[in-house]
């Protein structure tokens, strides 16, 4: 069967692989599969309305009613779906991808991103075109709904607003012209913060910066933090489920470190399990262990992390890319909740972010890759595992553990490459292992 859903929903270039016919038929398949009320929302991309109208036409043709939340961050729509007991949600977004991309992400009735099995069932309906066609009197209706108010109530109920407000923090929010614009500056104000916004006008051409909040894209935020007396800087991706932070001195704080800070705080308060993918820095496990908690590792992918969290009743979970999941709030990445939670930690511990980040051990990370044809990737991985002496963790790819380092060999899901990630306490050791394992994989590829 052809694979419509990738690691992040259905995604592609607008009017090339992401076209109206696909959106219409996917809408039909989604309506047929869920056969209930469906919420829909979008980020700020230029093709959102076109794709949304097509999905809505497909969904309503199967007899499902649609609740249109308009422009909202993904976590706001996810919260709405769960809060209102809907059958499912659809988000038109390509998250952090460049502006020519768009996508269709489907979430389950509990607000979680769909698992692979459910996606395959929807794909089955899509490709076989076995969708429901409702009678004329059963065609679904569409109504606009306000999803933001309920979300703001949810986040402000989940943190100690009085403690945050008492600090009178100044926060610079770089919304990246994405969906965060319409919610997060207002959330920060409700938390009693003084808010300075950056790139806070919704614009799907992303004029301010690239939509992915990685260090090379948030230079303006770093400069503003250096030249102002603000306490915290935060940058969101296009659909605002990921949040990356900059400290009061303009220091970029990696997603691993934020995950370590928030996970350790959650475990210190509630104990228990933290769930994160095998690619996450060991600094998270070290911090969590210090507080008496344990880490469960999963395959890479936020839906997998969220599902494992539900299964093991985890205290906390997340990814190294700024995607943090707060189970008391909802089981999905949430940039607004991440911001509120970090401010709460700064307030309760009475420490600036630079000091919180300084508590987290630093490791050297080297990322490299080897070209490998798609069809050979699994065989190469297996040959590597068979030849490797000592213990290999095969949760996702192959992770080789050393006393002072780990090596993760992982075929890319989408590109003809095998990735080699190395983390070590010493940079020279990371370089040495990266070189050794890169060569080993290259030899196997031949
Ligand atoms: Mg995203």
XYZ file of C-alpha atoms and ligand atoms in Angstrom:
447
model
C 0.000 0.000 0.000
C 1.334 3.487 -0.805
C 2.104 5.506 2.297
C 0.138 8.730 2.610
C 0.918 9.521 6.228
C 4.549 10.239 7.060
C 6.072 10.745 10.496
C 4.132 14.013 10.853
C 0.810 13.422 9.152
C 0.301 14.003 5.438
C 2.715 16.655 4.205
C 3.978 18.049 0.902
C 4.368 21.032 -1.387
C 1.148 22.973 -2.004
C -0.572 22.252 -5.334
C 2.132 19.718 -6.117
C 1.694 16.744 -3.793
C -0.625 18.635 -1.391
C -3.538 19.383 -3.681
C -7.275 19.862 -3.442
C -8.211 16.357 -4.641
C -6.027 14.782 -1.971
C -7.553 17.002 0.717
C -11.101 16.263 -0.475
C -10.618 12.495 -0.580
C -8.728 12.460 2.711
C -11.660 14.404 4.207
C -14.012 11.700 2.901
C -11.820 8.966 4.388
C -11.524 10.767 7.747
C -15.296 11.299 7.961
C -15.976 7.691 7.037
C -13.519 6.358 9.589
C -14.531 8.499 12.571
C -18.249 8.880 11.749
C -18.718 11.650 14.330
C -18.159 15.338 15.057
C -14.830 16.650 13.795
C -13.022 19.888 14.692
C -10.724 21.604 12.202
C -8.114 24.334 12.567
C -5.179 25.787 10.654
C -1.829 27.473 11.153
C -1.015 30.631 9.132
C -0.002 29.145 5.759
C -1.197 30.754 2.527
C -2.860 27.563 1.247
C -4.735 26.799 4.482
C -8.138 28.008 3.393
C -7.977 26.079 0.113
C -7.039 22.803 1.814
C -9.415 23.345 4.738
C -12.409 23.924 2.463
C -11.600 20.722 0.584
C -11.226 18.652 3.765
C -14.465 20.130 5.145
C -16.309 19.304 1.896
C -15.085 15.708 2.127
C -15.900 15.303 5.821
C -19.398 16.799 5.591
C -20.218 14.690 2.498
C -19.940 11.608 4.734
C -22.510 13.033 7.149
C -20.131 14.325 9.846
C -20.563 17.795 11.356
C -17.523 20.093 11.416
C -16.509 22.561 14.133
C -14.224 25.137 12.549
C -11.821 26.700 15.059
C -10.063 28.805 12.407
C -6.464 29.898 12.977
C -5.189 28.215 16.150
C -2.034 26.464 17.400
C -2.210 22.655 17.082
C -2.364 22.155 20.877
C -5.361 24.512 21.087
C -7.290 22.379 18.599
C -6.179 19.188 20.331
C -7.400 20.558 23.663
C -10.740 21.516 22.101
C -11.267 18.028 20.627
C -10.731 16.322 23.956
C -12.600 18.893 26.020
C -15.692 18.642 23.790
C -15.580 14.874 23.398
C -15.402 15.049 19.609
C -14.624 12.054 17.417
C -11.472 13.582 15.941
C -9.665 16.738 14.876
C -7.925 17.845 11.700
C -5.163 20.457 11.613
C -4.031 22.018 8.348
C -0.342 22.649 9.017
C 3.159 21.776 7.908
C 4.531 22.602 11.371
C 8.143 23.844 10.988
C 8.499 23.245 7.209
C 9.151 26.095 4.711
C 6.159 28.175 3.491
C 5.592 26.285 0.222
C 4.733 23.169 2.255
C 1.440 22.325 3.864
C -0.028 19.268 5.504
C -3.010 17.550 7.087
C -2.582 16.243 10.605
C -5.319 14.125 12.174
C -5.819 13.790 15.920
C -7.887 11.240 17.815
C -10.821 11.993 20.112
C -8.496 12.210 23.127
C -6.435 14.900 21.371
C -3.429 12.651 20.716
C -1.812 12.430 17.293
C -2.908 9.250 15.517
C -0.939 6.021 15.820
C 0.301 4.240 12.684
C -2.437 1.580 12.826
C -5.245 4.148 12.681
C -3.470 6.060 9.917
C -3.240 2.843 7.886
C -6.972 2.238 8.306
C -7.745 5.757 7.042
C -5.299 5.212 4.166
C -7.140 2.000 3.349
C -10.400 3.923 2.892
C -8.584 6.656 0.938
C -6.921 4.350 -1.574
C -9.856 1.952 -1.991
C -12.258 4.930 -2.199
C -14.716 3.049 -0.001
C -16.008 6.159 1.711
C -19.496 6.773 3.008
C -21.731 9.014 0.904
C -24.508 10.415 3.046
C -28.108 10.970 1.971
C -28.968 14.565 1.064
C -30.705 15.160 4.386
C -27.745 13.828 6.397
C -24.959 15.954 4.913
C -22.920 17.458 7.737
C -23.135 21.089 8.809
C -20.260 23.453 9.566
C -20.150 25.883 12.444
C -17.437 28.250 13.605
C -16.305 27.752 17.183
C -14.084 29.647 19.619
C -11.422 27.273 20.904
C -8.938 29.703 22.433
C -10.808 30.661 25.618
C -11.130 27.080 26.865
C -7.463 26.441 26.166
C -6.360 29.541 28.107
C -8.477 28.391 31.050
C -6.861 24.952 30.829
C -3.285 26.227 30.892
C -3.857 28.819 33.607
C -5.536 26.141 35.748
C -2.523 23.838 35.312
C 0.106 26.243 36.712
C 0.523 28.466 39.782
C -0.502 31.767 38.178
C -0.105 33.751 41.411
C 3.509 32.595 41.826
C 4.337 33.522 38.219
C 2.520 36.862 38.335
C 4.268 37.860 41.570
C 7.612 37.815 39.717
C 6.433 40.332 37.107
C 8.495 38.600 34.428
C 9.157 40.247 31.090
C 8.902 37.700 28.281
C 9.870 38.093 24.624
C 7.608 35.849 22.529
C 8.852 35.140 18.992
C 5.770 33.660 17.338
C 7.557 33.282 13.987
C 4.448 34.590 12.159
C 2.851 31.233 12.957
C -0.244 30.093 14.839
C 1.204 31.078 18.216
C 0.486 34.746 17.333
C -3.209 34.483 18.138
C -2.889 32.881 21.577
C 0.457 32.868 23.361
C 1.069 36.617 23.865
C -2.380 36.749 25.505
C -1.603 33.678 27.597
C 1.575 35.349 28.851
C -0.374 38.454 29.786
C -2.885 36.305 31.707
C 0.095 34.900 33.602
C 0.927 38.433 34.743
C 3.933 38.865 32.455
C 4.963 41.933 30.533
C 5.057 40.771 26.923
C 7.311 41.923 24.101
C 6.358 40.292 20.803
C 8.527 39.443 17.825
C 7.159 38.241 14.455
C 3.682 38.297 15.986
C 1.608 39.135 12.906
C 0.153 35.969 11.308
C 1.785 35.596 7.869
C 2.149 32.325 5.993
C 5.080 33.584 3.954
C 7.055 33.598 7.230
C 8.746 36.969 6.596
C 10.329 37.169 10.055
C 12.245 33.916 10.191
C 12.249 30.276 9.164
C 9.393 28.424 10.930
C 11.669 25.974 12.732
C 12.872 27.272 16.114
C 16.480 26.075 15.926
C 19.477 28.146 16.987
C 20.392 29.487 13.522
C 16.822 30.794 13.020
C 16.319 32.685 16.269
C 19.143 35.247 16.031
C 16.742 38.189 16.356
C 15.324 36.754 19.574
C 18.827 36.214 20.973
C 19.788 39.837 20.088
C 16.636 41.186 21.697
C 17.307 39.189 24.857
C 20.865 40.536 24.966
C 19.787 44.145 24.516
C 16.735 44.109 26.813
C 16.186 43.336 30.478
C 13.669 40.584 29.663
C 13.670 37.454 31.822
C 12.776 34.841 29.216
C 12.732 34.518 25.443
C 10.654 31.899 23.663
C 10.337 30.921 19.998
C 7.599 28.714 18.534
C 7.367 26.678 15.342
C 4.663 27.242 12.697
C 1.882 25.367 14.500
C 3.207 26.343 17.932
C 3.419 22.911 19.515
C 7.170 23.288 20.034
C 8.835 25.943 22.188
C 12.533 26.787 22.345
C 13.895 29.118 25.016
C 16.557 31.799 25.306
C 17.785 32.830 28.761
C 17.898 36.321 30.263
C 21.443 36.879 28.935
C 20.616 35.839 25.379
C 21.930 32.293 25.824
C 20.197 29.743 23.565
C 18.982 26.800 25.675
C 18.830 23.531 23.750
C 15.608 21.534 23.719
C 17.382 18.716 25.572
C 18.174 21.045 28.458
C 14.635 22.409 28.666
C 13.364 18.842 28.651
C 15.805 17.968 31.453
C 14.759 20.997 33.546
C 11.018 20.384 33.180
C 11.273 16.592 33.536
C 13.421 16.848 36.674
C 10.983 19.361 38.177
C 7.999 17.093 37.453
C 9.765 14.074 38.945
C 10.895 16.033 42.029
C 7.239 16.890 42.687
C 5.488 13.681 41.686
C 8.146 10.954 41.197
C 7.593 8.383 38.476
C 8.490 7.827 34.857
C 9.688 10.188 32.110
C 9.249 9.085 28.482
C 11.510 10.298 25.676
C 12.951 8.940 22.391
C 16.313 7.129 22.235
C 17.830 10.151 20.459
C 17.464 12.381 23.548
C 20.582 13.530 25.394
C 21.660 11.556 28.468
C 21.413 14.809 30.431
C 17.677 14.109 30.763
C 18.139 10.664 32.314
C 20.876 11.978 34.590
C 18.671 14.793 35.920
C 15.623 12.531 36.257
C 17.624 9.847 38.100
C 18.975 12.488 40.490
C 15.399 13.252 41.492
C 14.542 9.567 41.967
C 12.681 9.038 38.686
C 13.343 6.697 35.782
C 13.377 7.187 32.001
C 11.579 4.982 29.450
C 12.992 5.277 25.933
C 10.856 4.986 22.797
C 11.197 5.225 19.044
C 11.483 8.748 17.642
C 8.115 10.489 17.110
C 5.868 12.501 19.401
C 2.755 10.291 18.923
C 4.844 7.319 20.079
C 6.066 9.232 23.124
C 2.511 10.343 23.997
C 1.094 6.826 23.680
C 3.856 5.327 25.819
C 3.186 8.019 28.429
C -0.467 6.969 28.612
C 0.513 3.276 28.777
C 2.984 3.655 31.667
C 1.127 6.537 33.375
C 4.206 8.731 33.011
C 4.831 11.889 35.012
C 6.317 13.693 32.051
C 7.561 13.253 28.504
C 8.919 15.019 25.468
C 11.410 15.376 22.673
C 14.741 17.181 22.310
C 13.265 19.549 19.675
C 11.224 21.606 22.150
C 8.141 19.369 22.111
C 7.078 18.922 25.747
C 4.090 16.862 26.908
C 2.360 17.635 30.230
C 0.059 14.716 31.111
C -1.982 16.691 33.656
C -2.903 19.079 30.831
C -3.045 16.984 27.649
C -1.150 14.176 25.881
C 0.445 16.173 23.086
C 3.239 18.676 22.575
C 2.135 22.106 23.701
C 4.219 25.262 23.219
C 1.963 27.454 25.370
C 1.896 24.986 28.238
C 5.694 24.585 27.973
C 6.127 28.352 28.342
C 3.786 28.564 31.331
C 5.475 25.573 32.998
C 8.982 26.982 32.569
C 7.886 30.342 34.020
C 6.361 28.451 36.943
C 9.661 26.636 37.580
C 11.586 29.946 37.399
C 9.136 31.452 39.891
C 8.923 28.542 42.330
C 12.679 27.942 42.368
C 13.420 31.657 42.261
C 16.095 31.114 39.629
C 16.712 32.648 36.196
C 16.757 30.285 33.227
C 20.550 30.574 32.881
C 20.961 29.149 36.401
C 18.422 26.367 35.783
C 20.220 25.452 32.545
C 23.610 25.493 34.320
C 22.385 22.647 36.562
C 22.003 20.397 33.505
C 25.133 18.454 32.467
C 26.457 19.327 29.010
C 27.357 16.637 26.508
C 28.988 16.908 23.105
C 26.718 15.799 20.272
C 27.940 14.996 16.760
C 25.449 14.278 13.973
C 26.659 12.696 10.761
C 25.152 10.537 8.007
C 25.978 7.986 5.323
C 24.215 7.770 1.946
C 22.370 4.492 1.479
C 19.683 3.439 -1.021
C 16.178 3.187 0.525
C 15.805 -0.522 -0.153
C 19.127 -1.429 1.502
C 18.766 0.554 4.723
C 17.206 -2.197 6.844
C 19.695 -4.837 5.670
C 22.634 -2.523 6.421
C 21.218 -1.808 9.865
C 20.820 -5.536 10.560
C 24.373 -6.268 9.344
C 25.628 -3.534 11.668
C 23.727 -4.966 14.638
C 24.999 -8.510 13.905
C 28.622 -7.356 13.677
C 28.560 -5.098 16.738
C 30.132 -6.616 19.848
C 28.449 -5.876 23.143
C 24.952 -4.710 23.958
C 22.902 -2.984 21.257
C 19.548 -1.371 22.042
C 17.224 -1.775 19.046
C 14.303 0.358 20.268
C 14.799 2.528 17.179
C 17.707 1.771 14.850
C 20.694 0.605 16.901
C 21.990 2.366 20.000
C 25.407 1.290 21.269
C 26.187 2.272 24.840
C 29.633 3.131 26.256
C 30.576 4.308 29.740
C 31.157 7.850 28.499
C 29.139 7.920 25.278
C 26.419 6.450 23.074
C 26.127 5.965 19.330
C 22.753 5.853 17.557
C 22.641 4.395 14.040
C 19.231 5.069 12.514
C 17.955 4.841 8.931
C 16.034 7.952 7.886
C 12.322 7.371 7.304
C 12.177 9.682 4.309
C 15.682 10.216 2.865
C 18.200 7.729 1.362
C 20.565 8.083 4.302
C 21.512 6.357 7.532
C 22.021 8.824 10.382
C 24.786 8.399 12.938
C 24.396 10.391 16.158
C 27.084 10.336 18.825
C 26.904 11.848 22.277
C 29.880 11.848 24.659
C 31.103 13.645 27.746
C 34.149 14.894 25.784
C 33.912 16.534 22.324
C 37.054 14.728 21.084
C 35.574 11.379 22.066
C 32.320 12.212 20.237
C 34.312 13.116 17.094
C 36.374 9.944 17.327
C 33.314 7.680 17.701
C 31.424 9.532 14.946
C 34.338 8.969 12.568
C 34.657 5.289 13.547
C 30.946 4.484 13.208
C 30.458 6.543 10.076
C 33.251 4.564 8.438
C 31.811 1.280 9.688
C 28.415 2.024 8.130
C 30.046 3.295 4.919
C 31.973 -0.012 4.639
C 28.732 -1.999 5.050
C 27.029 0.095 2.361
C 30.056 -0.633 0.153
Mg 4.998 21.638 15.105
